[in-house]
PDB file of N, CA and C in Angstrom:
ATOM      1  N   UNK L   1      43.963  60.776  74.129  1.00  0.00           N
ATOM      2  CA  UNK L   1      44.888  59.667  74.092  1.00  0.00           C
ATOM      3  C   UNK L   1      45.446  59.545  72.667  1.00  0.00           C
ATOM      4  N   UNK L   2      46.610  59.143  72.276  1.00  0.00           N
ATOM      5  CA  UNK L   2      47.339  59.446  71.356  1.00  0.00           C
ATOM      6  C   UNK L   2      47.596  57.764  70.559  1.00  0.00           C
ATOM      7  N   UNK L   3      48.008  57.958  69.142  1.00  0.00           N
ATOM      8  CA  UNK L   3      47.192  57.043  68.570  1.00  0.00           C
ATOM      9  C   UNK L   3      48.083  55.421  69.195  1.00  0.00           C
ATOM     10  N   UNK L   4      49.528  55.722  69.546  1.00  0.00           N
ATOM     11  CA  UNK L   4      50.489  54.937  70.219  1.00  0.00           C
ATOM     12  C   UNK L   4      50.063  54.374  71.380  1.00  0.00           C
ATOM     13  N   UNK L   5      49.471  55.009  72.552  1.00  0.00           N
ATOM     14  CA  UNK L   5      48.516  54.580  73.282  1.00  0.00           C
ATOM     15  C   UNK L   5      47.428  53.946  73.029  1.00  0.00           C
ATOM     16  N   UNK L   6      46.875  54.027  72.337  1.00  0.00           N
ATOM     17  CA  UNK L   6      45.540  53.362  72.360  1.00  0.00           C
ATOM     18  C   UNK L   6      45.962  52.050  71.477  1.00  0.00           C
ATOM     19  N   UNK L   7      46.760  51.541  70.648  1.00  0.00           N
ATOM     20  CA  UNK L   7      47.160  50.866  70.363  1.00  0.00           C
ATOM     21  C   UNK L   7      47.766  49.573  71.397  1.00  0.00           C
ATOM     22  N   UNK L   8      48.708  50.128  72.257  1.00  0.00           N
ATOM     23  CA  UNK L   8      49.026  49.722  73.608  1.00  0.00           C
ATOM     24  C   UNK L   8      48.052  48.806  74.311  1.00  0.00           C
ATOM     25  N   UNK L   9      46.763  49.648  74.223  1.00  0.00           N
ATOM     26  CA  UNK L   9      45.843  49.528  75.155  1.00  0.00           C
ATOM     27  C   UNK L   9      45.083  48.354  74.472  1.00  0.00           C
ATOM     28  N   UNK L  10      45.019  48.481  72.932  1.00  0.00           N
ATOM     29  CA  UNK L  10      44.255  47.300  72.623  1.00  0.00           C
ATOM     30  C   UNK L  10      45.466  46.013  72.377  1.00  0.00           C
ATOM     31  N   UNK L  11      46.860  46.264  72.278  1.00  0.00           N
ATOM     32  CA  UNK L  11      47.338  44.571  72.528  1.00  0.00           C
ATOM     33  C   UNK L  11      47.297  44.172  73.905  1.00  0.00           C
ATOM     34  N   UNK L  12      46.993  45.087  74.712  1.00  0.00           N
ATOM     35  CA  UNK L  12      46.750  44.605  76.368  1.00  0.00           C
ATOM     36  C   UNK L  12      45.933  43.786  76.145  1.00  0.00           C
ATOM     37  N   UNK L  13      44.297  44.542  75.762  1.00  0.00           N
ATOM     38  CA  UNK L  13      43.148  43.710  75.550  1.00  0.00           C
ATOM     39  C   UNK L  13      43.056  42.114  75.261  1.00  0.00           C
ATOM     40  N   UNK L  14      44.026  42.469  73.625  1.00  0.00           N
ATOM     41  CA  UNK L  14      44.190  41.107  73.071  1.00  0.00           C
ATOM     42  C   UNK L  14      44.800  40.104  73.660  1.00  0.00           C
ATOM     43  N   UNK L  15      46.086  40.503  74.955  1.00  0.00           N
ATOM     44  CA  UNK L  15      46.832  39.994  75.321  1.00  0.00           C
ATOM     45  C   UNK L  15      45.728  38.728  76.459  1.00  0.00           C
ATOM     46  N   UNK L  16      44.915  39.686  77.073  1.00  0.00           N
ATOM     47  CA  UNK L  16      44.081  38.960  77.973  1.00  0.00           C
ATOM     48  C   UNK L  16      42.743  37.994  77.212  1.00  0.00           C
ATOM     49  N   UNK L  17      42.913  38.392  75.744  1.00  0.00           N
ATOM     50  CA  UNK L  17      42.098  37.375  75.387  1.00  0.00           C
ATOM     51  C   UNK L  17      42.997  36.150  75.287  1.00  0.00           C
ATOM     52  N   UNK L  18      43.762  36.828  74.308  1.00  0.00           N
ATOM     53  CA  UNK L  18      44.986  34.815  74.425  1.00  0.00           C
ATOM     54  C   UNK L  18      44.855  34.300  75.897  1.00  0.00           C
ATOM     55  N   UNK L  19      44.777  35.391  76.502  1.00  0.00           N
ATOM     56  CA  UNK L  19      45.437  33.762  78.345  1.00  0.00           C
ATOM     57  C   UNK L  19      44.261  33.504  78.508  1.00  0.00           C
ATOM     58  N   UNK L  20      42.504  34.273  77.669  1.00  0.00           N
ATOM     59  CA  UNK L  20      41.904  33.278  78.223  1.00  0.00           C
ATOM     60  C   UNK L  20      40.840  32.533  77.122  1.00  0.00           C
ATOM     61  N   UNK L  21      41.687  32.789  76.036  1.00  0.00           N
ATOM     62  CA  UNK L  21      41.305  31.482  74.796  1.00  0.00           C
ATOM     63  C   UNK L  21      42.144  30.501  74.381  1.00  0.00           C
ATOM     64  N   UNK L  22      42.391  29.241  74.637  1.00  0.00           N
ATOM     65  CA  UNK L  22      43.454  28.292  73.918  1.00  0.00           C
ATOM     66  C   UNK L  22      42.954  27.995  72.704  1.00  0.00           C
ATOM     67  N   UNK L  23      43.923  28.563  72.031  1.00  0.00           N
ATOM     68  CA  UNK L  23      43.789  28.059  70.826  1.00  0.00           C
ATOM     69  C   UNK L  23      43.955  26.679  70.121  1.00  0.00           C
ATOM     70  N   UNK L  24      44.971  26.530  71.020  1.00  0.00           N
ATOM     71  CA  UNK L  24      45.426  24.984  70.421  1.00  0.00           C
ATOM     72  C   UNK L  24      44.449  23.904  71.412  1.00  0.00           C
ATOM     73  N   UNK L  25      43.971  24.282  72.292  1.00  0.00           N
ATOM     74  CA  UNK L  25      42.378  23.177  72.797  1.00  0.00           C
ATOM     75  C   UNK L  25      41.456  23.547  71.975  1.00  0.00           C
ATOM     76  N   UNK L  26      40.827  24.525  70.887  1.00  0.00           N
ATOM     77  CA  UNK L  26      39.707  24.622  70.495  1.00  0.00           C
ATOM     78  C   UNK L  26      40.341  24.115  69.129  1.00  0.00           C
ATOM     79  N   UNK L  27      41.334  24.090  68.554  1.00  0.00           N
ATOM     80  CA  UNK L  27      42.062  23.708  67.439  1.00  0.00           C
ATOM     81  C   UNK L  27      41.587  22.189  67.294  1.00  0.00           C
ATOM     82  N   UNK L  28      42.844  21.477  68.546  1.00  0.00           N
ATOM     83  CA  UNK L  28      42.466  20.207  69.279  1.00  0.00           C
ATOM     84  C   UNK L  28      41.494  19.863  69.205  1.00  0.00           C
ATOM     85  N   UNK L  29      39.864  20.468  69.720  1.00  0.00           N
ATOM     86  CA  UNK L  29      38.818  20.108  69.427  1.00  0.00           C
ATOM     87  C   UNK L  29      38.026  20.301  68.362  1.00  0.00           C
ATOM     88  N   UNK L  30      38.915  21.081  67.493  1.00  0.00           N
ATOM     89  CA  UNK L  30      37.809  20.964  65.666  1.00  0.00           C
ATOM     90  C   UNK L  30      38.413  20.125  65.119  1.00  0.00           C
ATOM     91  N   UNK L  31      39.464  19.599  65.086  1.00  0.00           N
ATOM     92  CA  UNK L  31      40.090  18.375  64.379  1.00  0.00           C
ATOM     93  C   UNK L  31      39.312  16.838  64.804  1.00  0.00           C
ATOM     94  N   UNK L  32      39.119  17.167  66.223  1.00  0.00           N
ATOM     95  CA  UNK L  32      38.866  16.119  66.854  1.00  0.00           C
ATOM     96  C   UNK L  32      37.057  15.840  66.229  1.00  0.00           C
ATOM     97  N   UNK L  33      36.252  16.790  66.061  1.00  0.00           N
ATOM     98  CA  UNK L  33      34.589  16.940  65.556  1.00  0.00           C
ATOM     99  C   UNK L  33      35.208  16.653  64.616  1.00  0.00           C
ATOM    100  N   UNK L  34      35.945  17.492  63.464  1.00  0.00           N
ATOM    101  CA  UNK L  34      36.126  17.279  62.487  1.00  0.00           C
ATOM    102  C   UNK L  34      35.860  15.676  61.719  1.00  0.00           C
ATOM    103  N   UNK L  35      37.194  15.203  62.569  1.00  0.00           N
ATOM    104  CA  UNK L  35      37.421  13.364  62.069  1.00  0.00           C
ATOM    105  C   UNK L  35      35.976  12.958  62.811  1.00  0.00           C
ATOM    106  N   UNK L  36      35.549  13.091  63.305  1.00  0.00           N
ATOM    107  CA  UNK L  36      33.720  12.321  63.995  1.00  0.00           C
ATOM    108  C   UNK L  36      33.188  12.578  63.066  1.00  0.00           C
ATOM    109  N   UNK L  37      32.910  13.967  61.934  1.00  0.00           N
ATOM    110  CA  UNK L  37      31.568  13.638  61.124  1.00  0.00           C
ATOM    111  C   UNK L  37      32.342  13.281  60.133  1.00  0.00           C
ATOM    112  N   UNK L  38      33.479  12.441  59.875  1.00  0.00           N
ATOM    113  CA  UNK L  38      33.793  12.442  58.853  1.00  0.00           C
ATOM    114  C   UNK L  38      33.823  10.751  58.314  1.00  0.00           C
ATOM    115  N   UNK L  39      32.724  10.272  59.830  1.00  0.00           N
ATOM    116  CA  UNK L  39      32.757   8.605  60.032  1.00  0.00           C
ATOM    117  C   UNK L  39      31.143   8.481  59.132  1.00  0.00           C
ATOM    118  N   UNK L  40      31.690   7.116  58.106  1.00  0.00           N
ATOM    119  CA  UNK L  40      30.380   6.992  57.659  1.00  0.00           C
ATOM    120  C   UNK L  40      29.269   6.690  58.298  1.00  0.00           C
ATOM    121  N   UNK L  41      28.972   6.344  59.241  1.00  0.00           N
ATOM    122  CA  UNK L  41      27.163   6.916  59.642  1.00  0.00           C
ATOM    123  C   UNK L  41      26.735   7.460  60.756  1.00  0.00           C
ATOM    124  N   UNK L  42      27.579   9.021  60.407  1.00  0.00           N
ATOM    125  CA  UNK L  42      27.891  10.139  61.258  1.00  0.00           C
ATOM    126  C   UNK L  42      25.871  10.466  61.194  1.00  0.00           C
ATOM    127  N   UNK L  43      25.844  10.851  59.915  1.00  0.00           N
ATOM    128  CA  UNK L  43      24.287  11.399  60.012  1.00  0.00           C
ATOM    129  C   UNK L  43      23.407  10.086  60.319  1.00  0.00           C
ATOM    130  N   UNK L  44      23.347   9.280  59.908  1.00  0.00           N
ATOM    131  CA  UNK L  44      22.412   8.484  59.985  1.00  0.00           C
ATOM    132  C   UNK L  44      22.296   7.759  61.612  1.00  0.00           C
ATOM    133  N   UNK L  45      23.278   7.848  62.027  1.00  0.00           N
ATOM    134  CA  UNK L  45      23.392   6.929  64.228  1.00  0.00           C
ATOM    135  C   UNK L  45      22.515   8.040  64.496  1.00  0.00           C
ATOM    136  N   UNK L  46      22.407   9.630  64.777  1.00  0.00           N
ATOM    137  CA  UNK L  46      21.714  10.489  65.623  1.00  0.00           C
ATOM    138  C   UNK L  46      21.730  11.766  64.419  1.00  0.00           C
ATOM    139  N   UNK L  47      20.963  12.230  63.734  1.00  0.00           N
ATOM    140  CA  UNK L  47      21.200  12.937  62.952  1.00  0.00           C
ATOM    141  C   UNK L  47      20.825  14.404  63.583  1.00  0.00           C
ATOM    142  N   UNK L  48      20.082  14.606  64.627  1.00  0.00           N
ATOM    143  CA  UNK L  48      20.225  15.755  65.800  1.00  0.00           C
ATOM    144  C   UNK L  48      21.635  16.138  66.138  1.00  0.00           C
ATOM    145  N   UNK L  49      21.970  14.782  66.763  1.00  0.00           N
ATOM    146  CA  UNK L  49      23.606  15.333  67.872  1.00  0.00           C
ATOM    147  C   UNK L  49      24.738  15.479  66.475  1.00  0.00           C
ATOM    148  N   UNK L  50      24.519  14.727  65.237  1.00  0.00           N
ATOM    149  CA  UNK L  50      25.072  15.253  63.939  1.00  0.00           C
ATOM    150  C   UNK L  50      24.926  16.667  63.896  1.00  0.00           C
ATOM    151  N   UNK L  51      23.931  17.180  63.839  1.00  0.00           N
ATOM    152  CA  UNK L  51      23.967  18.993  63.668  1.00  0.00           C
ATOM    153  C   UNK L  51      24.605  19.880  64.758  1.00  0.00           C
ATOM    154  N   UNK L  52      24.445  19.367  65.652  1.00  0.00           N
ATOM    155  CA  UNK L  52      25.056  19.833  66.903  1.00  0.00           C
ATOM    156  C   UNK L  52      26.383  19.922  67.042  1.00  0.00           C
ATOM    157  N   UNK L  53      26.827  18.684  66.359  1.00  0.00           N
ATOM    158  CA  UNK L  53      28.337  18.092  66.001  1.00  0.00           C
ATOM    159  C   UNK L  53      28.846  19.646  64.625  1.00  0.00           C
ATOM    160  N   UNK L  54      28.145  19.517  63.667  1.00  0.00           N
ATOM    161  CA  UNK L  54      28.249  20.484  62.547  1.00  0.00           C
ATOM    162  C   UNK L  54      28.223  21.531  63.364  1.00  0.00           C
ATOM    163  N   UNK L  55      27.664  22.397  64.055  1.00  0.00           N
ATOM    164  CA  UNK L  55      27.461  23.505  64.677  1.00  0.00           C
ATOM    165  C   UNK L  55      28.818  24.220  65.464  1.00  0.00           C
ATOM    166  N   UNK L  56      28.590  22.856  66.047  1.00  0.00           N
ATOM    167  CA  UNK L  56      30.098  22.845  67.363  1.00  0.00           C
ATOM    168  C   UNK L  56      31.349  23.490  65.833  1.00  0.00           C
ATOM    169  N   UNK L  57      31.564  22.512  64.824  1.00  0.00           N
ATOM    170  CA  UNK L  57      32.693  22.710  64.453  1.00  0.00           C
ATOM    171  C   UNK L  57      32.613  24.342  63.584  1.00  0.00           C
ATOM    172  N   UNK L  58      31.495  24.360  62.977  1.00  0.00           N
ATOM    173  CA  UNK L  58      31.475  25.839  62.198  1.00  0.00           C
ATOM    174  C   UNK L  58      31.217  26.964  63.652  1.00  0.00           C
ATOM    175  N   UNK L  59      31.029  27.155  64.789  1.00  0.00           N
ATOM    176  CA  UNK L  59      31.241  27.814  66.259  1.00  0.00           C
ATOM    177  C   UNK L  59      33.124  27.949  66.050  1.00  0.00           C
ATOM    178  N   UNK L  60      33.957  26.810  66.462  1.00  0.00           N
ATOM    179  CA  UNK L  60      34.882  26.917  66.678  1.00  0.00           C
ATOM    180  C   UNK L  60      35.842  26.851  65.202  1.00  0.00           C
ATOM    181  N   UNK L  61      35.659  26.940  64.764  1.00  0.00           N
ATOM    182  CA  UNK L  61      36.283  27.417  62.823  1.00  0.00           C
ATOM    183  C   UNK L  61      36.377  29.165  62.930  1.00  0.00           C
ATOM    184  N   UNK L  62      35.251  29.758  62.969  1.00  0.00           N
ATOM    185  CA  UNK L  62      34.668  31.178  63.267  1.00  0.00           C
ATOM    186  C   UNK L  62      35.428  31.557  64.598  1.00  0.00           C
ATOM    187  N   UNK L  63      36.002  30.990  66.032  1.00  0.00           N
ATOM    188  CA  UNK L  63      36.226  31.483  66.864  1.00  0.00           C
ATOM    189  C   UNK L  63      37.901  31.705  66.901  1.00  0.00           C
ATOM    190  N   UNK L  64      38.604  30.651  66.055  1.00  0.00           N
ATOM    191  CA  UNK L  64      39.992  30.600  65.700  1.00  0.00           C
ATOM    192  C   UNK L  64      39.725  31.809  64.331  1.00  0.00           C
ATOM    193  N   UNK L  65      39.625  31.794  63.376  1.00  0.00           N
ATOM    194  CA  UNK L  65      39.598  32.743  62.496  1.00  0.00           C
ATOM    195  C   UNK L  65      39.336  33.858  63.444  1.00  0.00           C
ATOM    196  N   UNK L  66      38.756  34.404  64.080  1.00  0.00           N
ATOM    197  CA  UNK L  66      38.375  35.895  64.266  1.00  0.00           C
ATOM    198  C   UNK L  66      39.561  36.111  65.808  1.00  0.00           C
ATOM    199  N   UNK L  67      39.934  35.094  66.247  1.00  0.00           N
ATOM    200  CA  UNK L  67      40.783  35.156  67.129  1.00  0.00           C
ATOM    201  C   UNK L  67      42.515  35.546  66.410  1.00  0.00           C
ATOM    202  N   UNK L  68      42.396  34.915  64.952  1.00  0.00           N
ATOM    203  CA  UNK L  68      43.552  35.118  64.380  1.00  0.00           C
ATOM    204  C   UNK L  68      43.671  36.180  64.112  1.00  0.00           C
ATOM    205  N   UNK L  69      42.698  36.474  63.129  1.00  0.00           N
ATOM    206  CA  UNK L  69      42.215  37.802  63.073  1.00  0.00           C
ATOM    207  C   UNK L  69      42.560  39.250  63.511  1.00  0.00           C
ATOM    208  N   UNK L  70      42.266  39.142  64.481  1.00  0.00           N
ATOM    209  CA  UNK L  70      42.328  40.261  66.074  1.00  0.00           C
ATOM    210  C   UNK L  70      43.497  40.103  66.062  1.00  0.00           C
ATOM    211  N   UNK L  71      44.464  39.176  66.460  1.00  0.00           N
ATOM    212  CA  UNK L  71      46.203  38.944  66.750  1.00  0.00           C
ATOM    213  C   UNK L  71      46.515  40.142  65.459  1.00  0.00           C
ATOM    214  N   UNK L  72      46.258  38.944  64.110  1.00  0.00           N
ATOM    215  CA  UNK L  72      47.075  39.943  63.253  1.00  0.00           C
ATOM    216  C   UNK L  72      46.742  41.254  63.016  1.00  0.00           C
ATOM    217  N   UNK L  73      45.618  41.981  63.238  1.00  0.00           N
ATOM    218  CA  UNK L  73      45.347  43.078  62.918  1.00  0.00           C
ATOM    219  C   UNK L  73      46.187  44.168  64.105  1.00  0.00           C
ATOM    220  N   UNK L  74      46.486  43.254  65.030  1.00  0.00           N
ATOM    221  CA  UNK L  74      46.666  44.279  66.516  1.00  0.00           C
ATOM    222  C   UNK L  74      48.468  44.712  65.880  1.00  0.00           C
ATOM    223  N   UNK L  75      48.582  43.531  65.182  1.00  0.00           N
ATOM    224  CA  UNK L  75      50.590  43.394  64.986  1.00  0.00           C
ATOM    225  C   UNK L  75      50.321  44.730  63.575  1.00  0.00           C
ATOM    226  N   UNK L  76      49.265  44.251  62.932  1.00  0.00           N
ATOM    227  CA  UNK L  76      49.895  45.381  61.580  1.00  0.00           C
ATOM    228  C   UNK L  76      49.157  46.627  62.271  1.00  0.00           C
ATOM    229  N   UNK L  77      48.489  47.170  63.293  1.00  0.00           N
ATOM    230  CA  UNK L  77      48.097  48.438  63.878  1.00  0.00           C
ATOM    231  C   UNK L  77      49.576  48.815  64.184  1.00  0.00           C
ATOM    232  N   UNK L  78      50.042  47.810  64.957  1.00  0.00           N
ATOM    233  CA  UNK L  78      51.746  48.685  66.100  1.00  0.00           C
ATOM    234  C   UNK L  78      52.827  48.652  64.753  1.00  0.00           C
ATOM    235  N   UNK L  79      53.116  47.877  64.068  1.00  0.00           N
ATOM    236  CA  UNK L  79      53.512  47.933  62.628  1.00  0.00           C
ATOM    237  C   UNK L  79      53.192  49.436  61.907  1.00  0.00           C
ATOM    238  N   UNK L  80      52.099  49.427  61.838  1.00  0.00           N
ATOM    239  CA  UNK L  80      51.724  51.043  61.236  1.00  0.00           C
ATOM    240  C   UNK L  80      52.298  52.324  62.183  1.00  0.00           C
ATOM    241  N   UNK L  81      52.075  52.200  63.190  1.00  0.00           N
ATOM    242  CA  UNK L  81      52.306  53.301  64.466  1.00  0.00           C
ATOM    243  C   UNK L  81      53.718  53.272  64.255  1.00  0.00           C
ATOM    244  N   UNK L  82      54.185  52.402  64.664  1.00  0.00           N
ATOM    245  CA  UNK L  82      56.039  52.912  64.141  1.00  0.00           C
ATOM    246  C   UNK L  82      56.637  53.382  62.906  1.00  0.00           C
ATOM    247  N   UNK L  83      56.153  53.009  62.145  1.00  0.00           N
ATOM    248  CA  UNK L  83      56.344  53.725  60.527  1.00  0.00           C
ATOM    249  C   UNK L  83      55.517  55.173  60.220  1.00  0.00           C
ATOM    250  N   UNK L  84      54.619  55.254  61.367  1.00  0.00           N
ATOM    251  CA  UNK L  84      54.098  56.566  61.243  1.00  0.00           C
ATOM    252  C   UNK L  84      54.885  57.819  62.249  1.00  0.00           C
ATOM    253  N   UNK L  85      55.910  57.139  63.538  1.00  0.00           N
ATOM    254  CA  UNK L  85      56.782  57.809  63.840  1.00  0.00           C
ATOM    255  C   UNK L  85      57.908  57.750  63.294  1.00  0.00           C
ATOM    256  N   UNK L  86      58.004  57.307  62.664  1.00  0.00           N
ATOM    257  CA  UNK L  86      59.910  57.047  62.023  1.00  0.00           C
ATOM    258  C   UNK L  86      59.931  58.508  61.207  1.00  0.00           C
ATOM    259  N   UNK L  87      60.591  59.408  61.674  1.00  0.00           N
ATOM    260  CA  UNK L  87      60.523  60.907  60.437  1.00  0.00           C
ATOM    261  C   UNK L  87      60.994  60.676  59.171  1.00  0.00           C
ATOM    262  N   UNK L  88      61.497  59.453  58.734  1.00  0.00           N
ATOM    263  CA  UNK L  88      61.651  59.092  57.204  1.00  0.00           C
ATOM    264  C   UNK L  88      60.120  59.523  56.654  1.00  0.00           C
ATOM    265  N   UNK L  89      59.197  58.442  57.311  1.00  0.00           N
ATOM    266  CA  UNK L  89      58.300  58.568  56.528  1.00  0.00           C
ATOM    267  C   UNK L  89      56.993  59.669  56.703  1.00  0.00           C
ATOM    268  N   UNK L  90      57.266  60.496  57.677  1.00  0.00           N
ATOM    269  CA  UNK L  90      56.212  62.028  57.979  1.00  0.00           C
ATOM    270  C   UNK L  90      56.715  62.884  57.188  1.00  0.00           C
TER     271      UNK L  90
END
């Protein structure tokens, strides 16, 4: 398989992760944790469901970053593949 193909094959991949990650609901919901521990007696009411709360938001911080991630890396892979066929630059 040729390097244009397989490229193909992984924005397919990526393609089926976007329809089945929203970004803007997990966004939605780190803003939303976010402003909760950011109430003064976030730790002190339940300082358990506080960590849980912390957890949740560093989970979904890590799941948007590596989701961005993946997008942009897939755009500068097909980015590269066309500049590697253009005979200007071979």
């Amino acid at each position: 398989m040729d390097i244009t193909q397989e490229i193909a094959d992984l924005k397919n991949r990526i393609a089926l992760i976007k329809k089945n990650f929203d970004r803007d609901k997990a966004q939605q919901e780190l803003r939303a944790l976010e402003a909760k521990s950011t109430k003064v007696d976030f730790w002190q009411k339940d300082p358990q469901e506080a960590q849980k709360v912390m957890k949740k938001i560093a989970d979904l911080m890590s799941e948007i970053e590596l989701f961005d991630s993946l997008d942009e890396s897939a755009n500068d892979l097909e980015s590269f593949s066309k500049l590697q066929e253009d005979p200007q630059f071979t």
